[in-house]
Short mmCIF file of C-alpha atoms in Angstrom, two decimals:
data_model
loop_
_atom_site.label_atom_id
_atom_site.label_comp_id
_atom_site.label_asym_id
_atom_site.label_seq_id
_atom_site.Cartn_x
_atom_site.Cartn_y
_atom_site.Cartn_z
CA MET A 251 109.20 113.62 125.46
CA LYS A 252 109.06 110.43 127.45
CA ARG A 253 111.20 107.33 127.64
CA SER A 254 110.00 104.57 125.36
CA GLU A 255 109.65 100.91 126.16
CA TYR A 256 112.77 100.29 124.01
CA LYS A 257 116.30 101.04 125.20
CA ILE A 258 118.70 103.67 123.91
CA GLY A 259 120.74 102.18 121.08
CA GLU A 260 118.33 99.38 120.20
CA PHE A 261 117.83 98.65 116.53
CA LEU A 262 114.16 99.02 115.66
CA TYR A 263 112.17 98.27 112.52
CA GLY A 264 109.50 100.79 111.57
CA ILE A 265 106.17 99.37 110.48
CA PRO A 266 104.35 101.67 108.02
CA ASP A 267 100.84 102.69 109.04
CA SER A 268 99.56 103.10 105.48
CA GLU A 269 100.24 102.09 101.88
CA GLU A 270 101.52 105.60 101.18
CA SER A 271 103.99 105.38 104.06
CA ALA A 272 105.15 101.96 102.80
CA LYS A 273 105.76 103.46 99.36
CA TYR A 274 108.12 106.08 100.83
CA HIS A 275 109.84 103.61 103.19
CA PRO A 276 110.97 100.51 101.26
CA GLU A 277 111.38 97.33 103.32
CA ASN A 278 115.17 97.55 103.24
CA GLN A 279 115.07 101.12 104.63
CA ARG A 280 113.06 100.75 107.82
CA VAL A 281 115.71 99.87 110.42
CA PHE A 282 117.02 102.62 112.68
CA ILE A 283 118.97 103.05 115.90
CA HIS A 284 116.62 104.31 118.61
CA ASN A 285 117.46 107.26 120.87
CA GLY A 286 115.35 105.87 123.72
CA TYR A 287 112.55 108.44 123.60
CA LYS A 288 109.05 108.66 122.18
CA ASN A 289 107.00 111.79 121.55
CA GLY A 290 103.83 112.70 119.68
CA ASP A 291 105.56 112.12 116.32
CA GLY A 292 106.83 108.65 117.24
CA TYR A 293 110.00 106.80 118.18
CA GLY A 294 113.17 108.88 118.08
CA LYS A 295 115.88 107.96 115.61
CA LEU A 296 119.52 108.47 116.46
CA ILE A 297 120.58 107.15 113.05
CA GLY A 298 118.19 105.97 110.34
CA TRP A 299 116.98 106.17 106.75
CA ASN A 300 115.65 109.32 105.09
CA ASP A 301 115.21 109.78 101.31
CA GLY A 302 117.33 106.72 100.51
CA GLU A 303 120.26 107.73 102.73
CA ILE A 304 121.28 106.91 106.26
CA LYS A 305 121.28 110.13 108.27
CA LYS A 306 121.91 111.10 111.87
CA SER A 307 119.75 113.21 114.12
CA THR A 308 120.60 116.81 114.91
CA GLY A 309 118.84 116.72 118.27
CA TRP A 310 116.08 115.31 120.42
CA GLY A 311 112.63 114.92 118.93
CA ASN A 312 113.34 115.98 115.34
CA PHE A 313 113.86 112.62 113.57
CA CYS A 314 111.15 110.06 114.33
CA TRP A 315 109.35 106.98 113.06
CA GLY A 316 105.58 106.88 113.74
CA GLY A 317 103.92 104.85 116.47
CA ASN A 318 104.37 101.30 115.17
CA VAL A 319 107.75 99.57 115.53
CA ARG A 320 109.29 96.26 116.57
CA LYS A 321 112.82 95.12 117.38
CA ALA A 322 114.85 94.52 114.22
CA THR A 323 116.01 90.99 113.46
CA GLU A 324 119.70 90.08 113.33
CA GLU A 325 119.52 89.90 109.52
CA GLU A 326 117.88 93.34 109.30
CA ILE A 327 120.54 94.78 111.62
CA GLU A 328 123.33 93.28 109.50
CA GLN A 329 121.82 94.76 106.32
CA PHE A 330 121.54 98.17 108.00
CA MET A 331 125.13 98.03 109.25
CA ARG A 332 126.40 96.97 105.82
CA ALA A 333 124.54 99.88 104.19
CA MET A 334 125.87 102.32 106.80
CA MET A 335 129.47 101.17 106.32
CA ASN A 336 129.15 101.45 102.53
CA GLN A 337 127.87 105.03 102.67
CA ASP A 338 130.62 107.62 102.15
CA PHE A 339 129.06 110.35 104.32
CA ILE A 340 126.43 110.37 107.02
CA ARG A 341 124.64 113.68 106.83
CA TYR A 342 122.38 115.31 109.39
CA TYR A 343 118.64 114.83 109.07
#
């Protein structure tokens, strides 16, 4: 695992690399909080979307978004935070 070009705690927006990936990751479920590392599977998620729920990582390198991301906009971050605060439980990925 190596450090990524993004900082720990930055909100990133995952860009799907295929139509199939886009189908499983709706536009309003692509923002995640980055753990600061990148490996062969992609950018590490500290907290992010999985199967329609916001989940948290159980450790380094196990919860990733592929190789194409950008910084999330303020509006995207606000939507993510609103969804996270409205979720009763945050389960492990």
